[in-house]
PDB file of C-alpha atoms and ligand atoms in Angstrom:
ATOM      1  CA  LEU A  15      11.308  -8.080  25.298  1.00 95.00           C
ATOM      2  CA  SER A  16       8.841 -10.540  23.851  1.00 97.00           C
ATOM      3  CA  LEU A  17       9.265 -11.628  20.223  1.00 98.00           C
ATOM      4  CA  GLU A  18       6.430  -9.318  19.165  1.00 98.00           C
ATOM      5  CA  GLU A  19       7.977  -6.362  20.999  1.00 98.00           C
ATOM      6  CA  ARG A  20      11.369  -7.071  19.452  1.00 98.00           C
ATOM      7  CA  LEU A  21       9.849  -7.154  15.960  1.00 98.00           C
ATOM      8  CA  ALA A  22       8.135  -3.818  16.506  1.00 98.00           C
ATOM      9  CA  SER A  23      11.339  -2.354  17.923  1.00 98.00           C
ATOM     10  CA  TYR A  24      13.415  -3.210  14.823  1.00 98.00           C
ATOM     11  CA  VAL A  25      11.059  -0.949  12.891  1.00 97.00           C
ATOM     12  CA  VAL A  26      11.001   1.782  15.540  1.00 98.00           C
ATOM     13  CA  GLU A  27      14.787   1.744  16.014  1.00 98.00           C
ATOM     14  CA  GLY A  28      15.480   1.334  12.304  1.00 97.00           C
ATOM     15  CA  THR A  29      17.879  -1.537  12.876  1.00 98.00           C
ATOM     16  CA  LYS A  30      18.175  -4.886  11.105  1.00 97.00           C
ATOM     17  CA  GLU A  31      20.525  -6.557  13.583  1.00 97.00           C
ATOM     18  CA  GLY A  32      18.837  -9.787  14.633  1.00 97.00           C
ATOM     19  CA  LEU A  33      15.817  -9.099  12.452  1.00 98.00           C
ATOM     20  CA  ILE A  34      15.926 -12.164  10.199  1.00 98.00           C
ATOM     21  CA  PRO A  35      16.303 -14.771  12.988  1.00 98.00           C
ATOM     22  CA  ASP A  36      13.371 -13.141  14.813  1.00 98.00           C
ATOM     23  CA  LEU A  37      11.260 -13.136  11.645  1.00 98.00           C
ATOM     24  CA  GLU A  38      12.096 -16.830  11.227  1.00 98.00           C
ATOM     25  CA  GLU A  39      10.960 -17.500  14.782  1.00 98.00           C
ATOM     26  CA  ALA A  40       7.777 -15.507  14.245  1.00 98.00           C
ATOM     27  CA  LEU A  41       6.909 -17.702  11.259  1.00 98.00           C
ATOM     28  CA  ASN A  42       6.621 -20.658  13.646  1.00 97.00           C
ATOM     29  CA  ARG A  43       3.722 -18.894  15.328  1.00 97.00           C
ATOM     30  CA  TYR A  44       2.149 -16.639  12.726  1.00 97.00           C
ATOM     31  CA  THR A  45       1.576 -16.423   8.992  1.00 96.00           C
ATOM     32  CA  ALA A  46       3.769 -13.989   7.072  1.00 96.00           C
ATOM     33  CA  LEU A  47       0.862 -11.577   6.710  1.00 94.00           C
ATOM     34  CA  GLU A  48       0.052 -11.746  10.426  1.00 96.00           C
ATOM     35  CA  VAL A  49       3.639 -10.754  11.207  1.00 97.00           C
ATOM     36  CA  ILE A  50       3.316  -7.738   8.904  1.00 96.00           C
ATOM     37  CA  ASN A  51      -0.138  -6.678  10.070  1.00 94.00           C
ATOM     38  CA  GLY A  52       0.662  -7.305  13.743  1.00 96.00           C
ATOM     39  CA  PRO A  53       4.044  -6.388  15.241  1.00 97.00           C
ATOM     40  CA  LEU A  54       5.591  -4.711  12.176  1.00 97.00           C
ATOM     41  CA  MET A  55       2.592  -2.438  11.591  1.00 96.00           C
ATOM     42  CA  ALA A  56       2.507  -1.694  15.333  1.00 97.00           C
ATOM     43  CA  GLY A  57       6.127  -0.556  14.996  1.00 97.00           C
ATOM     44  CA  MET A  58       5.238   1.645  12.018  1.00 96.00           C
ATOM     45  CA  GLY A  59       2.343   3.123  13.979  1.00 96.00           C
ATOM     46  CA  GLU A  60       4.771   4.042  16.744  1.00 98.00           C
ATOM     47  CA  VAL A  61       7.179   5.567  14.197  1.00 97.00           C
ATOM     48  CA  GLY A  62       4.319   7.698  12.891  1.00 96.00           C
ATOM     49  CA  ARG A  63       3.453   8.790  16.418  1.00 97.00           C
ATOM     50  CA  LEU A  64       7.046   9.687  17.324  1.00 98.00           C
ATOM     51  CA  PHE A  65       7.530  11.517  14.030  1.00 97.00           C
ATOM     52  CA  ASN A  66       4.352  13.478  14.653  1.00 95.00           C
ATOM     53  CA  ASN A  67       5.705  14.481  18.079  1.00 97.00           C
ATOM     54  CA  ASN A  68       8.997  15.593  16.516  1.00 97.00           C
ATOM     55  CA  GLU A  69      10.809  12.806  18.323  1.00 97.00           C
ATOM     56  CA  LEU A  70      12.077  11.335  15.042  1.00 96.00           C
ATOM     57  CA  ILE A  71      13.489  13.054  11.972  1.00 96.00           C
ATOM     58  CA  VAL A  72      12.823  12.092   8.351  1.00 96.00           C
ATOM     59  CA  ALA A  73      16.193  10.305   8.047  1.00 97.00           C
ATOM     60  CA  GLU A  74      15.234   8.060  10.956  1.00 97.00           C
ATOM     61  CA  VAL A  75      11.806   7.355   9.501  1.00 97.00           C
ATOM     62  CA  LEU A  76      13.575   6.348   6.270  1.00 97.00           C
ATOM     63  CA  GLN A  77      15.611   3.796   8.210  1.00 97.00           C
ATOM     64  CA  SER A  78      12.416   2.442   9.729  1.00 97.00           C
ATOM     65  CA  ALA A  79      10.984   2.201   6.218  1.00 96.00           C
ATOM     66  CA  GLU A  80      14.096   0.246   5.156  1.00 97.00           C
ATOM     67  CA  VAL A  81      13.523  -2.254   7.959  1.00 97.00           C
ATOM     68  CA  MET A  82       9.871  -2.609   6.995  1.00 97.00           C
ATOM     69  CA  LYS A  83      10.805  -3.155   3.350  1.00 96.00           C
ATOM     70  CA  ALA A  84      13.486  -5.725   4.221  1.00 97.00           C
ATOM     71  CA  SER A  85      11.008  -7.565   6.455  1.00 97.00           C
ATOM     72  CA  VAL A  86       8.312  -7.624   3.796  1.00 95.00           C
ATOM     73  CA  ALA A  87      10.861  -8.799   1.188  1.00 96.00           C
ATOM     74  CA  TYR A  88      11.875 -11.675   3.472  1.00 97.00           C
ATOM     75  CA  LEU A  89       8.321 -12.594   4.486  1.00 96.00           C
ATOM     76  CA  GLU A  90       7.110 -12.515   0.891  1.00 94.00           C
ATOM     77  CA  ASN A  91       8.919 -15.846   0.346  1.00 95.00           C
ATOM     78  CA  PHE A  92       6.607 -17.459   2.871  1.00 95.00           C
ATOM     79  CA  MET A  93       3.327 -16.130   1.561  1.00 92.00           C
ATOM     80  CA  GLU A  94       0.800 -18.418   0.039  1.00 85.00           C
ATOM     81  CA  LYS A  95       0.860 -18.287  -3.723  1.00 85.00           C
ATOM     82  CA  ASN A  96      -2.232 -18.978  -5.693  1.00 81.00           C
ATOM     83  CA  GLU A  97      -0.976 -19.807  -9.184  1.00 72.00           C
ATOM     84  CA  SER A  98      -4.396 -19.748 -10.777  1.00 72.00           C
ATOM     85  CA  SER A  99      -4.941 -18.358 -14.238  1.00 75.00           C
ATOM     86  CA  VAL A 100      -4.566 -14.595 -14.507  1.00 85.00           C
ATOM     87  CA  LYS A 101      -7.662 -12.950 -13.071  1.00 91.00           C
ATOM     88  CA  GLY A 102      -6.967  -9.509 -14.453  1.00 95.00           C
ATOM     89  CA  LYS A 103      -4.468  -6.757 -15.012  1.00 96.00           C
ATOM     90  CA  ILE A 104      -4.268  -3.912 -12.499  1.00 97.00           C
ATOM     91  CA  LEU A 105      -2.244  -0.709 -12.660  1.00 98.00           C
ATOM     92  CA  LEU A 106      -0.922   0.461  -9.293  1.00 98.00           C
ATOM     93  CA  ALA A 107       0.404   3.909  -8.478  1.00 98.00           C
ATOM     94  CA  THR A 108       1.176   6.146  -5.555  1.00 98.00           C
ATOM     95  CA  VAL A 109      -0.422   9.421  -6.595  1.00 98.00           C
ATOM     96  CA  LYS A 110       1.349  12.595  -7.685  1.00 98.00           C
ATOM     97  CA  GLY A 111       3.258  14.339  -4.885  1.00 98.00           C
ATOM     98  CA  ASP A 112       3.422  11.318  -2.594  1.00 98.00           C
ATOM     99  CA  VAL A 113       6.468   9.092  -2.043  1.00 98.00           C
ATOM    100  CA  HIS A 114       5.003   6.531   0.359  1.00 98.00           C
ATOM    101  CA  ASP A 115       5.137   3.128  -1.282  1.00 96.00           C
ATOM    102  CA  ILE A 116       5.350   0.411   1.364  1.00 96.00           C
ATOM    103  CA  GLY A 117       1.583  -0.061   1.482  1.00 96.00           C
ATOM    104  CA  LYS A 118       1.248   0.011  -2.293  1.00 97.00           C
ATOM    105  CA  ASN A 119       4.025  -2.543  -2.677  1.00 95.00           C
ATOM    106  CA  LEU A 120       2.329  -4.773  -0.135  1.00 95.00           C
ATOM    107  CA  VAL A 121      -0.848  -4.555  -2.191  1.00 97.00           C
ATOM    108  CA  GLU A 122       1.210  -5.553  -5.243  1.00 96.00           C
ATOM    109  CA  ILE A 123       2.601  -8.607  -3.444  1.00 94.00           C
ATOM    110  CA  ILE A 124      -0.795  -9.778  -2.208  1.00 94.00           C
ATOM    111  CA  LEU A 125      -2.527  -9.273  -5.537  1.00 95.00           C
ATOM    112  CA  SER A 126       0.219 -10.803  -7.651  1.00 92.00           C
ATOM    113  CA  ASN A 127       0.383 -13.808  -5.326  1.00 91.00           C
ATOM    114  CA  ASN A 128      -3.302 -14.271  -5.968  1.00 92.00           C
ATOM    115  CA  GLY A 129      -3.556 -14.329  -9.710  1.00 92.00           C
ATOM    116  CA  TYR A 130      -3.346 -10.667 -10.723  1.00 95.00           C
ATOM    117  CA  HIS A 131      -0.960  -9.215 -13.233  1.00 95.00           C
ATOM    118  CA  ILE A 132       0.221  -6.004 -11.586  1.00 96.00           C
ATOM    119  CA  VAL A 133       1.824  -3.122 -13.415  1.00 98.00           C
ATOM    120  CA  ASN A 134       3.429  -1.027 -10.678  1.00 98.00           C
ATOM    121  CA  LEU A 135       3.930   2.534 -11.887  1.00 98.00           C
ATOM    122  CA  GLY A 136       5.851   3.613  -8.775  1.00 98.00           C
ATOM    123  CA  ILE A 137       5.550   6.779  -6.709  1.00 98.00           C
ATOM    124  CA  LYS A 138       4.576  10.404  -7.431  1.00 98.00           C
ATOM    125  CA  VAL A 139       2.714   9.274 -10.527  1.00 98.00           C
ATOM    126  CA  PRO A 140       0.940  12.126 -12.328  1.00 98.00           C
ATOM    127  CA  PRO A 141      -2.456  11.382 -13.904  1.00 98.00           C
ATOM    128  CA  GLU A 142      -1.005  11.703 -17.424  1.00 98.00           C
ATOM    129  CA  ARG A 143       1.285   8.754 -16.791  1.00 98.00           C
ATOM    130  CA  ILE A 144      -1.576   6.666 -15.464  1.00 98.00           C
ATOM    131  CA  ILE A 145      -3.652   7.480 -18.538  1.00 98.00           C
ATOM    132  CA  GLU A 146      -0.751   6.637 -20.846  1.00 98.00           C
ATOM    133  CA  ALA A 147      -0.063   3.348 -19.048  1.00 98.00           C
ATOM    134  CA  TYR A 148      -3.756   2.470 -19.120  1.00 98.00           C
ATOM    135  CA  ARG A 149      -3.790   2.869 -22.895  1.00 97.00           C
ATOM    136  CA  VAL A 150      -0.658   0.771 -23.377  1.00 97.00           C
ATOM    137  CA  GLU A 151      -1.551  -1.947 -20.867  1.00 96.00           C
ATOM    138  CA  LYS A 152      -5.323  -2.055 -21.350  1.00 95.00           C
ATOM    139  CA  ALA A 153      -5.718  -2.715 -17.640  1.00 97.00           C
ATOM    140  CA  ASP A 154      -8.918  -4.029 -16.042  1.00 97.00           C
ATOM    141  CA  ALA A 155      -8.644  -1.741 -13.021  1.00 98.00           C
ATOM    142  CA  ILE A 156      -6.527   1.047 -11.568  1.00 98.00           C
ATOM    143  CA  GLY A 157      -5.261   1.139  -7.978  1.00 98.00           C
ATOM    144  CA  LEU A 158      -4.292   4.429  -6.366  1.00 98.00           C
ATOM    145  CA  SER A 159      -2.401   4.718  -3.107  1.00 98.00           C
ATOM    146  CA  GLY A 160      -1.652   7.799  -1.027  1.00 98.00           C
ATOM    147  CA  LEU A 161      -0.804   8.531   2.600  1.00 97.00           C
ATOM    148  CA  LEU A 162      -0.739  12.297   2.768  1.00 97.00           C
ATOM    149  CA  VAL A 163      -3.833  14.388   3.399  1.00 96.00           C
ATOM    150  CA  LYS A 164      -3.161  16.203   0.121  1.00 97.00           C
ATOM    151  CA  SER A 165      -3.069  12.823  -1.654  1.00 98.00           C
ATOM    152  CA  ALA A 166      -6.753  12.310  -0.927  1.00 97.00           C
ATOM    153  CA  GLN A 167      -7.445  15.502  -2.871  1.00 97.00           C
ATOM    154  CA  GLN A 168      -5.008  14.362  -5.556  1.00 98.00           C
ATOM    155  CA  MET A 169      -7.122  11.236  -5.984  1.00 98.00           C
ATOM    156  CA  VAL A 170     -10.164  13.411  -6.661  1.00 98.00           C
ATOM    157  CA  SER A 171      -8.363  15.234  -9.459  1.00 97.00           C
ATOM    158  CA  THR A 172      -6.822  12.026 -10.781  1.00 98.00           C
ATOM    159  CA  ALA A 173     -10.321  10.540 -11.018  1.00 98.00           C
ATOM    160  CA  GLN A 174     -11.468  13.640 -12.940  1.00 98.00           C
ATOM    161  CA  ASP A 175      -8.526  13.377 -15.336  1.00 98.00           C
ATOM    162  CA  LEU A 176      -9.192   9.685 -15.914  1.00 98.00           C
ATOM    163  CA  ARG A 177     -12.862  10.418 -16.583  1.00 98.00           C
ATOM    164  CA  ASN A 178     -11.942  13.222 -18.992  1.00 98.00           C
ATOM    165  CA  ALA A 179      -9.691  10.756 -20.807  1.00 98.00           C
ATOM    166  CA  GLY A 180     -12.708   8.501 -21.294  1.00 98.00           C
ATOM    167  CA  ILE A 181     -11.545   5.852 -18.827  1.00 98.00           C
ATOM    168  CA  ASP A 182     -14.194   4.080 -16.762  1.00 97.00           C
ATOM    169  CA  VAL A 183     -12.621   0.857 -15.467  1.00 97.00           C
ATOM    170  CA  PRO A 184     -12.967   0.344 -11.704  1.00 98.00           C
ATOM    171  CA  ILE A 185     -10.651   2.370  -9.470  1.00 98.00           C
ATOM    172  CA  MET A 186      -9.498   1.039  -6.114  1.00 98.00           C
ATOM    173  CA  VAL A 187      -8.139   3.565  -3.637  1.00 98.00           C
ATOM    174  CA  GLY A 188      -6.301   3.061  -0.368  1.00 98.00           C
ATOM    175  CA  GLY A 189      -3.954   4.687   2.115  1.00 96.00           C
ATOM    176  CA  ALA A 190      -3.937   6.228   5.543  1.00 90.00           C
ATOM    177  CA  ALA A 191      -5.406   9.645   4.670  1.00 86.00           C
ATOM    178  CA  LEU A 192      -8.480   8.175   2.998  1.00 96.00           C
ATOM    179  CA  THR A 193     -11.780   7.006   4.356  1.00 96.00           C
ATOM    180  CA  ARG A 194     -14.689   5.121   2.858  1.00 96.00           C
ATOM    181  CA  LYS A 195     -16.796   8.235   3.283  1.00 97.00           C
ATOM    182  CA  PHE A 196     -14.315  10.476   1.458  1.00 97.00           C
ATOM    183  CA  THR A 197     -14.161   7.928  -1.333  1.00 97.00           C
ATOM    184  CA  LYS A 198     -17.920   7.815  -1.631  1.00 97.00           C
ATOM    185  CA  THR A 199     -18.683  11.511  -1.316  1.00 98.00           C
ATOM    186  CA  ARG A 200     -15.656  13.102  -2.967  1.00 97.00           C
ATOM    187  CA  ILE A 201     -14.018  10.706  -5.429  1.00 98.00           C
ATOM    188  CA  ARG A 202     -16.921   8.615  -6.732  1.00 98.00           C
ATOM    189  CA  PRO A 203     -18.989  11.592  -7.992  1.00 98.00           C
ATOM    190  CA  GLU A 204     -16.034  12.681 -10.146  1.00 98.00           C
ATOM    191  CA  TYR A 205     -15.739   9.397 -12.041  1.00 98.00           C
ATOM    192  CA  ASN A 206     -17.871   7.439 -14.459  1.00 96.00           C
ATOM    193  CA  GLY A 207     -16.803   3.976 -13.325  1.00 96.00           C
ATOM    194  CA  MET A 208     -16.820   2.194  -9.998  1.00 97.00           C
ATOM    195  CA  VAL A 209     -14.663   3.530  -7.134  1.00 98.00           C
ATOM    196  CA  VAL A 210     -13.950   1.293  -4.151  1.00 98.00           C
ATOM    197  CA  TYR A 211     -12.024   1.932  -0.947  1.00 98.00           C
ATOM    198  CA  ALA A 212      -9.713  -0.737   0.477  1.00 98.00           C
ATOM    199  CA  LYS A 213      -8.709  -0.411   4.111  1.00 96.00           C
ATOM    200  CA  ASP A 214      -5.728  -2.747   3.750  1.00 95.00           C
ATOM    201  CA  ALA A 215      -4.069  -5.087   1.279  1.00 95.00           C
ATOM    202  CA  MET A 216      -6.284  -8.100   2.079  1.00 94.00           C
ATOM    203  CA  ASP A 217      -9.384  -5.958   1.719  1.00 96.00           C
ATOM    204  CA  GLY A 218      -7.896  -4.877  -1.622  1.00 97.00           C
ATOM    205  CA  LEU A 219      -7.677  -8.516  -2.697  1.00 95.00           C
ATOM    206  CA  ASP A 220     -11.297  -9.202  -1.675  1.00 96.00           C
ATOM    207  CA  LEU A 221     -12.468  -6.141  -3.573  1.00 97.00           C
ATOM    208  CA  ALA A 222     -10.409  -7.006  -6.650  1.00 96.00           C
ATOM    209  CA  ASN A 223     -11.932 -10.490  -6.641  1.00 95.00           C
ATOM    210  CA  LYS A 224     -15.421  -8.979  -6.470  1.00 95.00           C
ATOM    211  CA  LEU A 225     -14.672  -6.445  -9.191  1.00 92.00           C
ATOM    212  CA  MET A 226     -13.300  -9.064 -11.562  1.00 89.00           C
ATOM    213  CA  ASP A 227     -16.123 -11.525 -11.001  1.00 81.00           C
TER     214      ASP A 227
HETATM  215 CO1  B1M B  17       5.769   9.890   5.879  1.00 66.45          CO
HETATM  216  N1  B1M B  17       4.132  10.647   6.612  1.00 66.45           N
HETATM  217  N2  B1M B  17       6.276  11.636   5.177  1.00 66.45           N
HETATM  218  N3  B1M B  17       7.406   9.031   5.309  1.00 66.45           N
HETATM  219  N4  B1M B  17       5.257   8.418   6.891  1.00 66.45           N
HETATM  220  C1  B1M B  17       3.178   9.736   7.226  1.00 66.45           C
HETATM  221  C2  B1M B  17       2.153   9.240   6.196  1.00 66.45           C
HETATM  222  C3  B1M B  17       2.532  10.628   8.374  1.00 66.45           C
HETATM  223  C4  B1M B  17       1.123  10.219   8.776  1.00 66.45           C
HETATM  224  C5  B1M B  17       3.468  10.586   9.590  1.00 66.45           C
HETATM  225  C6  B1M B  17       3.000  11.497  10.719  1.00 66.45           C
HETATM  226  O1  B1M B  17       3.163  12.676  10.680  1.00 66.45           O
HETATM  227  N5  B1M B  17       2.411  10.956  11.736  1.00 66.45           N
HETATM  228  C7  B1M B  17       2.602  12.005   7.718  1.00 66.45           C
HETATM  229  C8  B1M B  17       1.400  12.436   6.878  1.00 66.45           C
HETATM  230  C9  B1M B  17       0.685  13.624   7.454  1.00 66.45           C
HETATM  231  C10 B1M B  17      -0.486  14.018   6.657  1.00 66.45           C
HETATM  232  O2  B1M B  17      -0.466  14.288   5.492  1.00 66.45           O
HETATM  233  N6  B1M B  17      -1.574  14.038   7.379  1.00 66.45           N
HETATM  234  C11 B1M B  17       3.856  11.894   6.880  1.00 66.45           C
HETATM  235  C12 B1M B  17       4.624  12.996   6.417  1.00 66.45           C
HETATM  236  C13 B1M B  17       4.206  14.349   6.916  1.00 66.45           C
HETATM  237  C14 B1M B  17       5.716  12.845   5.550  1.00 66.45           C
HETATM  238  C15 B1M B  17       6.585  13.961   4.918  1.00 66.45           C
HETATM  239  C16 B1M B  17       5.837  15.196   4.421  1.00 66.45           C
HETATM  240  C17 B1M B  17       7.657  14.332   5.950  1.00 66.45           C
HETATM  241  C18 B1M B  17       8.600  15.445   5.548  1.00 66.45           C
HETATM  242  O3  B1M B  17       9.311  15.370   4.575  1.00 66.45           O
HETATM  243  N7  B1M B  17       8.543  16.485   6.335  1.00 66.45           N
HETATM  244  C19 B1M B  17       7.260  13.203   3.755  1.00 66.45           C
HETATM  245  C20 B1M B  17       6.342  13.198   2.527  1.00 66.45           C
HETATM  246  C21 B1M B  17       7.073  13.247   1.252  1.00 66.45           C
HETATM  247  C22 B1M B  17       6.105  13.079   0.090  1.00 66.45           C
HETATM  248  O4  B1M B  17       5.383  12.093   0.009  1.00 66.45           O
HETATM  249  N8  B1M B  17       6.107  14.035  -0.793  1.00 66.45           N
HETATM  250  C23 B1M B  17       7.296  11.815   4.312  1.00 66.45           C
HETATM  251  C24 B1M B  17       8.282  10.888   4.006  1.00 66.45           C
HETATM  252  C25 B1M B  17       8.345   9.613   4.526  1.00 66.45           C
HETATM  253  C26 B1M B  17       9.545   8.669   4.318  1.00 66.45           C
HETATM  254  C27 B1M B  17      10.160   8.784   2.921  1.00 66.45           C
HETATM  255  C28 B1M B  17      10.588   8.993   5.364  1.00 66.45           C
HETATM  256  C29 B1M B  17       8.880   7.275   4.656  1.00 66.45           C
HETATM  257  C30 B1M B  17       8.291   6.558   3.430  1.00 66.45           C
HETATM  258  C31 B1M B  17       9.200   5.530   2.824  1.00 66.45           C
HETATM  259  C32 B1M B  17       8.513   4.724   1.745  1.00 66.45           C
HETATM  260  O5  B1M B  17       7.317   4.548   1.711  1.00 66.45           O
HETATM  261  N9  B1M B  17       9.314   4.227   0.862  1.00 66.45           N
HETATM  262  C33 B1M B  17       7.696   7.703   5.533  1.00 66.45           C
HETATM  263  C34 B1M B  17       6.985   6.808   6.389  1.00 66.45           C
HETATM  264  C35 B1M B  17       7.578   5.428   6.544  1.00 66.45           C
HETATM  265  C36 B1M B  17       5.792   7.189   7.073  1.00 66.45           C
HETATM  266  C37 B1M B  17       4.978   6.393   8.133  1.00 66.45           C
HETATM  267  C38 B1M B  17       5.730   6.476   9.438  1.00 66.45           C
HETATM  268  C39 B1M B  17       4.672   4.936   7.817  1.00 66.45           C
HETATM  269  C40 B1M B  17       4.010   4.650   6.464  1.00 66.45           C
HETATM  270  C41 B1M B  17       4.071   3.175   6.135  1.00 66.45           C
HETATM  271  O6  B1M B  17       4.895   2.735   5.350  1.00 66.45           O
HETATM  272  N10 B1M B  17       3.212   2.354   6.782  1.00 66.45           N
HETATM  273  C42 B1M B  17       3.623   7.218   8.151  1.00 66.45           C
HETATM  274  C43 B1M B  17       2.907   7.176   9.478  1.00 66.45           C
HETATM  275  C44 B1M B  17       1.987   5.983   9.574  1.00 66.45           C
HETATM  276  O7  B1M B  17       1.353   5.585   8.610  1.00 66.45           O
HETATM  277  N11 B1M B  17       1.917   5.431  10.747  1.00 66.45           N
HETATM  278  C45 B1M B  17       4.017   8.504   7.545  1.00 66.45           C
HETATM  279  C46 B1M B  17       3.198   0.918   6.590  1.00 66.45           C
HETATM  280  C47 B1M B  17       2.321   0.534   5.364  1.00 66.45           C
HETATM  281  C48 B1M B  17       2.292  -0.982   5.181  1.00 66.45           C
HETATM  282  O8  B1M B  17       1.018   0.999   5.628  1.00 66.45           O
HETATM  283  O9  B1M B  17       1.066   2.613   3.667  1.00 66.45           O
HETATM  284  O10 B1M B  17      -0.793   2.715   5.408  1.00 66.45           O
HETATM  285  P1  B1M B  17       0.170   1.917   4.638  1.00 66.45           P
HETATM  286  O11 B1M B  17      -0.628   0.860   3.746  1.00 66.45           O
HETATM  287  C49 B1M B  17      -1.671   0.102   4.277  1.00 66.45           C
HETATM  288  C50 B1M B  17      -3.070   0.678   4.034  1.00 66.45           C
HETATM  289  O12 B1M B  17      -3.076   2.079   4.044  1.00 66.45           O
HETATM  290  C51 B1M B  17      -3.493   0.051   2.751  1.00 66.45           C
HETATM  291  O13 B1M B  17      -2.866  -1.229   2.762  1.00 66.45           O
HETATM  292  C52 B1M B  17      -1.684  -1.211   3.565  1.00 66.45           C
HETATM  293  C53 B1M B  17      -1.728  -2.303   4.611  1.00 66.45           C
HETATM  294  O14 B1M B  17      -2.132  -3.508   4.169  1.00 66.45           O
HETATM  295  N12 B1M B  17      -3.179   0.664   1.464  1.00 66.45           N
HETATM  296  C54 B1M B  17      -3.869   0.300   0.344  1.00 66.45           C
HETATM  297  C55 B1M B  17      -2.268   1.573   1.116  1.00 66.45           C
HETATM  298  N13 B1M B  17      -2.330   1.828  -0.187  1.00 66.45           N
HETATM  299  C56 B1M B  17      -3.304   1.061  -0.696  1.00 66.45           C
HETATM  300  C57 B1M B  17      -3.786   0.934  -2.004  1.00 66.45           C
HETATM  301  C58 B1M B  17      -4.831   0.033  -2.231  1.00 66.45           C
HETATM  302  C59 B1M B  17      -5.360  -0.717  -1.189  1.00 66.45           C
HETATM  303  C60 B1M B  17      -4.893  -0.590   0.116  1.00 66.45           C
HETATM  304  O15 B1M B  17      -5.366  -0.182  -3.444  1.00 66.45           O
HETATM  305  C61 B1M B  17      -4.825   0.462  -4.577  1.00 66.45           C
END
């Protein structure tokens, strides 16, 4: 197998044996983020496909997630850090009912490496907790992540709850079940502030930079 195929297969197989030396080798050719967005994401895509076809069970997908997390934790040490003054404070949460956090945590890494103070509220975060944290932290923006189809709907009701609580700071949403169109037609009308859709973590950084300008 080529290096790229091996990297994808660690994720698909859910095994860490040989992972770190291969990640080290990959860093000679690619940036840390390219390794994540390329072969590792390709592996995750395959895991999703196999799981969808009932060829993997949840326990196996969890092992794949462990490999992805270990890889990101290792690669994080090699990411460019921009130690500029703090650009803003952003709350991050995976919405109520959803446990997927690898994407959200990647967003946290990218944003905090680029001058943002991130308050990561974790997974399955109900709107009440977001509202409470907003009041304590006085954040400049709120980031919502969700991968399940029902999470897209959860973002609509979270936006309504935030609006009803009088909050109008920008909201950034992201995750596999969302689209720009859904964001525009379904979430934005329910909120008084700006709502932007980020397709990936780097897009999230670009948008955050624009929002904080
Ligand atoms: Co789940 N899962 N899962 N899962 N899982 C999906 C999402 C699914 C598409 C798989 C499939 O069927 N093909 C499917 C959803 C179906 C649907 O709703 N349409 C699914 C399902 C069904 C489920 C369960 C219901 C399974 C079950 O129990 N029967 C269950 C849900 C439990 C719950 O949430 N209540 C479940 C559980 C799990 C595990 C726990 C086993 C594990 C998660 C572990 C963890 O996160 N700690 C897991 C995994 C790993 C996946 C897949 C395979 C991979 C997700 C992932 O980590 N991708 C996924 C299939 C897939 O996506 N290919 C799947 C890598 C990650 C870096 O990408 O999160 O998309 P992603 O983040 C991206 C962008 O989306 C974006 O930036 C990131 C990249 O830069 N982004 C943001 C994300 N959030 C953002 C926020 C932003 C900005 C950008 O600003 C705030």
